[in-house]
Structure formats: structure tokens, C-alpha cells
CSV table of C-alpha atoms in Angstrom, one decimal:
chain,number,residue,atom,x,y,z
A,3,MET,CA,-7.3,-15.8,-21.1
A,4,ASP,CA,-9.1,-12.9,-19.5
A,5,ALA,CA,-6.9,-10.2,-18.0
A,6,HIS,CA,-8.1,-11.2,-14.5
A,7,ASP,CA,-7.8,-14.9,-14.9
A,8,GLU,CA,-5.5,-16.7,-12.4
A,9,HIS,CA,-2.1,-17.8,-13.6
A,10,LYS,CA,-1.7,-21.6,-13.1
A,11,GLY,CA,2.0,-21.4,-12.3
A,12,GLY,CA,4.9,-23.1,-14.0
A,13,LEU,CA,6.9,-22.1,-17.0
A,14,ILE,CA,5.5,-19.6,-19.4
A,15,ASP,CA,7.0,-18.1,-22.5
A,16,ILE,CA,6.9,-14.3,-22.7
A,17,SER,CA,7.2,-12.7,-26.1
A,18,ILE,CA,9.4,-9.6,-26.1
A,19,ILE,CA,7.7,-6.6,-27.7
A,20,GLU,CA,10.0,-3.9,-28.9
A,21,GLU,CA,8.7,-0.4,-29.5
A,22,SER,CA,9.6,-0.6,-33.2
A,23,ASN,CA,7.9,-4.1,-33.4
A,24,GLN,CA,11.3,-5.4,-34.6
A,25,LYS,CA,14.1,-7.1,-32.8
A,26,ALA,CA,16.3,-4.3,-31.6
A,27,PRO,CA,19.9,-4.7,-30.6
A,28,HIS,CA,20.8,-4.1,-27.0
A,29,ASN,CA,23.9,-5.1,-24.9
A,30,GLY,CA,25.7,-5.7,-28.2
A,31,VAL,CA,23.3,-8.5,-29.3
A,32,ASP,CA,19.9,-8.8,-30.8
A,33,ALA,CA,17.0,-8.9,-28.3
A,34,PRO,CA,15.6,-12.3,-27.7
A,35,GLU,CA,12.2,-13.0,-29.1
A,36,PHE,CA,11.1,-14.9,-26.0
A,37,LEU,CA,12.1,-15.3,-22.4
A,38,THR,CA,11.0,-18.3,-20.4
A,39,VAL,CA,10.2,-17.6,-16.7
A,40,GLN,CA,8.6,-19.6,-13.9
A,41,LEU,CA,6.0,-17.8,-11.8
A,42,PRO,CA,4.2,-19.0,-8.7
A,43,ALA,CA,0.8,-20.6,-9.2
A,44,ASP,CA,-1.0,-18.1,-6.9
A,45,TRP,CA,0.1,-14.9,-8.8
A,46,LYS,CA,-2.9,-13.1,-10.3
A,47,ILE,CA,-1.5,-11.0,-13.1
A,48,SER,CA,-3.5,-8.2,-14.8
A,49,GLU,CA,-3.1,-4.7,-16.1
A,50,ASP,CA,-3.8,-3.5,-12.6
A,51,ASP,CA,-1.3,-6.1,-11.1
A,52,PRO,CA,1.7,-6.3,-13.5
A,53,VAL,CA,4.8,-8.4,-13.0
A,54,VAL,CA,8.3,-7.0,-13.4
A,55,VAL,CA,10.6,-9.3,-15.3
A,56,PHE,CA,14.4,-9.0,-15.4
A,57,GLU,CA,16.5,-10.2,-18.4
A,58,TRP,CA,19.9,-10.4,-16.8
A,59,PHE,CA,23.2,-10.1,-18.8
A,60,SER,CA,25.3,-12.4,-16.6
A,61,THR,CA,28.6,-11.5,-18.3
A,62,GLN,CA,28.0,-7.8,-17.5
A,63,VAL,CA,26.9,-8.6,-13.9
A,64,GLY,CA,30.2,-10.6,-13.5
A,65,VAL,CA,32.2,-7.6,-14.7
A,66,PHE,CA,30.2,-5.3,-12.2
A,67,ILE,CA,30.8,-7.6,-9.2
A,68,ALA,CA,34.5,-8.2,-10.0
A,69,ASN,CA,35.6,-5.6,-7.4
A,70,LEU,CA,33.1,-4.4,-4.7
A,71,PRO,CA,34.8,-2.0,-2.3
A,72,LEU,CA,33.1,-1.1,1.0
A,73,MET,CA,33.3,2.6,0.1
A,74,ALA,CA,33.0,4.0,-3.4
A,75,GLY,CA,31.7,7.3,-4.7
A,76,GLY,CA,31.7,8.7,-1.2
A,77,GLN,CA,29.0,6.1,-0.1
A,78,HIS,CA,29.1,2.8,1.7
A,79,ARG,CA,28.0,-0.4,-0.1
A,80,PRO,CA,24.3,-0.9,0.6
A,81,GLY,CA,23.8,-3.2,3.6
A,82,TRP,CA,21.7,-5.6,1.5
A,83,VAL,CA,24.6,-6.2,-0.9
A,84,GLN,CA,26.1,-9.1,1.1
A,85,VAL,CA,29.7,-10.2,0.4
A,86,ASN,CA,31.7,-13.2,1.6
A,87,ALA,CA,34.7,-13.2,3.9
A,88,LEU,CA,36.9,-12.1,1.0
A,89,GLY,CA,34.7,-9.1,0.2
A,90,ALA,CA,33.3,-10.7,-2.9
A,91,ILE,CA,30.0,-11.9,-4.2
A,92,ASP,CA,30.1,-15.6,-5.1
A,93,SER,CA,28.4,-15.4,-8.5
A,94,PRO,CA,26.4,-13.1,-10.8
A,95,GLU,CA,23.3,-15.1,-9.9
A,96,ALA,CA,23.9,-14.3,-6.2
A,97,PHE,CA,24.0,-10.6,-7.0
A,98,GLN,CA,20.9,-10.9,-9.2
A,99,ARG,CA,19.0,-12.6,-6.4
A,100,MET,CA,20.1,-9.9,-3.9
A,101,VAL,CA,18.9,-7.1,-6.3
A,102,VAL,CA,15.5,-8.8,-7.0
A,103,ASP,CA,14.9,-9.6,-3.3
A,104,GLU,CA,15.7,-6.0,-2.3
A,105,PHE,CA,13.4,-4.5,-5.0
A,106,ALA,CA,10.7,-7.1,-4.2
A,107,GLY,CA,10.4,-5.5,-0.8
A,108,PHE,CA,8.7,-2.6,-2.6
A,109,GLY,CA,6.3,-4.9,-4.4
A,110,GLY,CA,4.3,-8.1,-4.3
A,111,GLY,CA,7.1,-10.7,-3.9
A,112,SER,CA,9.7,-12.4,-6.0
A,113,SER,CA,10.1,-15.5,-8.2
A,114,GLY,CA,13.8,-16.4,-8.3
A,115,PHE,CA,16.0,-13.6,-9.6
A,116,VAL,CA,13.8,-12.9,-12.6
A,117,ALA,CA,10.4,-11.6,-11.5
A,118,ILE,CA,8.7,-9.4,-9.0
A,119,GLY,CA,5.0,-9.4,-8.6
A,120,PRO,CA,2.1,-9.2,-8.8
A,121,ASN,CA,2.3,-5.5,-8.0
A,122,ASN,CA,-0.4,-2.9,-7.8
A,123,GLN,CA,0.3,0.3,-9.6
A,124,ALA,CA,1.8,2.0,-6.5
A,125,GLN,CA,4.1,-0.9,-5.9
A,126,PHE,CA,5.2,-0.9,-9.6
A,127,ALA,CA,6.0,2.8,-9.4
A,128,ASN,CA,8.0,2.2,-6.1
A,129,ILE,CA,10.0,-0.6,-7.7
A,130,MET,CA,10.9,1.6,-10.7
A,131,PHE,CA,11.9,4.4,-8.4
A,132,ALA,CA,14.1,2.0,-6.2
A,133,ILE,CA,15.8,0.7,-9.4
A,134,SER,CA,16.5,4.2,-10.7
A,135,SER,CA,17.8,5.3,-7.3
A,136,PHE,CA,20.1,2.3,-6.9
A,137,GLN,CA,21.6,2.7,-10.4
A,138,THR,CA,22.3,6.4,-9.8
A,139,SER,CA,23.7,6.0,-6.4
A,140,GLY,CA,27.3,7.1,-5.9
A,141,TRP,CA,28.5,3.7,-4.8
A,142,VAL,CA,27.0,1.9,-7.8
A,143,GLN,CA,28.3,4.4,-10.3
A,144,ALA,CA,31.8,4.4,-8.8
A,145,VAL,CA,31.8,0.5,-8.9
A,146,ALA,CA,30.7,0.5,-12.5
A,147,VAL,CA,33.4,3.0,-13.5
A,148,ALA,CA,36.1,1.2,-11.5
A,149,ASN,CA,35.2,-2.1,-13.1
A,150,ASN,CA,34.8,-0.6,-16.6
A,151,VAL,CA,31.1,-1.7,-17.0
A,152,GLN,CA,30.1,-0.4,-20.5
A,153,SER,CA,26.6,-1.7,-20.9
A,154,PRO,CA,23.5,-2.5,-18.8
A,155,LEU,CA,23.4,-5.3,-16.3
A,156,CYS,CA,19.8,-6.2,-17.3
A,157,ARG,CA,16.8,-5.1,-19.3
A,158,ILE,CA,13.5,-4.8,-17.5
A,159,TYR,CA,10.0,-5.7,-18.8
A,160,TYR,CA,6.6,-6.0,-17.4
A,161,ILE,CA,3.7,-8.4,-18.1
A,162,THR,CA,0.0,-7.9,-17.6
A,163,SER,CA,-1.4,-11.2,-18.6
A,164,THR,CA,-0.4,-14.8,-19.0
A,165,GLY,CA,-1.4,-17.4,-21.6
A,166,ASP,CA,0.2,-19.5,-24.3
A,167,ARG,CA,2.3,-16.5,-25.4
A,168,SER,CA,2.4,-13.6,-22.9
A,169,ARG,CA,3.6,-10.2,-24.1
A,170,ALA,CA,6.4,-8.5,-22.2
A,171,LEU,CA,6.8,-4.8,-22.8
A,172,PRO,CA,10.0,-3.0,-22.0
A,173,VAL,CA,9.8,-0.6,-19.0
A,174,ASN,CA,12.2,1.9,-20.7
A,175,LEU,CA,13.6,3.4,-17.6
A,176,HIS,CA,14.9,7.0,-18.2
A,177,ALA,CA,18.6,7.1,-18.8
A,178,PRO,CA,20.5,8.5,-15.8
A,179,PRO,CA,21.9,12.0,-15.9
A,180,ASN,CA,24.8,12.8,-18.2
A,181,GLY,CA,28.0,11.1,-17.2
A,182,MET,CA,26.3,8.2,-15.4
A,183,ILE,CA,26.2,4.6,-16.7
A,184,GLN,CA,22.8,3.1,-17.4
A,185,LEU,CA,22.9,-0.3,-15.6
A,186,PHE,CA,19.2,-1.1,-15.7
A,187,GLN,CA,17.4,-0.6,-19.0
């Protein structure tokens, strides 16, 4: 498939490409060789219009959302992090959807809680900046410390083409400053 061909929609397998060309452990387990995601039929994916893909670690997300105070780290919970009447998020998937929906506002749109795209280069950069800003915010870091989150909530990849076996490359976000927990990898 040419880099500018139109994606037909539906399920696609994305092969995970590690920098070392080997499966590398992360989040305490080996990296998967493939992720399967569903993308809208009208998404045109290319090197100029990449898609951001989230590999969520639901157990870690569950640990993170176990206790979400209104105030933490001297900051209020972001308004887009919606909680129920008991002050909780109903499930890890609900949090994942909120995060992807928020970051999709900087890009081309979302597909469930696993993909944002297609994004032009400026949108891609804005999404990465938004993710980095969110993970280093005082509220997020204070919640991670209070809930004893020890490893990332997700790993982020990008894809630039589709086909029988699309390649997903890790974004490799910079680690946050010393003393902060890396929640998005």
C-alpha cells in the first residue's frame, strides 16, 4: 500500500517495532509483538498524517484512578476528568476514553480510547506536548504518588501507513524531570 493510500477501515494489526529490534520489557512484561486496533474508514494515514496509538495498561490505570481528590499537588483536578457522585471514575476504560478524547482535541479525532488521528505534523507535536504537560502537572503527579503508581499507564506509538501488517514505532516521550513518575511512555 502506498503511503498516501486510503485506509479502508476496520481491524488492523500493528506490529510493534522496538528500537533494539527485539521485544523489550516494559511495565514488568515483554512488549507485545502486535496490537489490534480499529480505525475509521475515512482516515488517510501517511508519514505526513500519522496516527497516535495508545497501548493502555489497565491494571496501572486502575491503581491511578483508585483515589482522585479534587485538589492534589496544589492544583485542581482538570475539568475534563469527570467523576461520578462518589468522586470516582467508573472504570479504567472510562479514564482512558477521557484522556484520549481530551488529547484528540489537539489532533484529528479519536477512535475509541486507543487512537488519535490522522494528525498533521503540528497536531502530532501538540498532542505530544499536551501528554507531557498532563503527566507532569502537579495534580497528576500527586495522585500518582498518593496511589503508589510505580509504572506507566500506557505506552504510546505512532503509525504512518496501513496494510496487512502496519508498523507502529514508539514515540519515546522524554522522561519527566527527576522525582516525577513517567505515566506515559
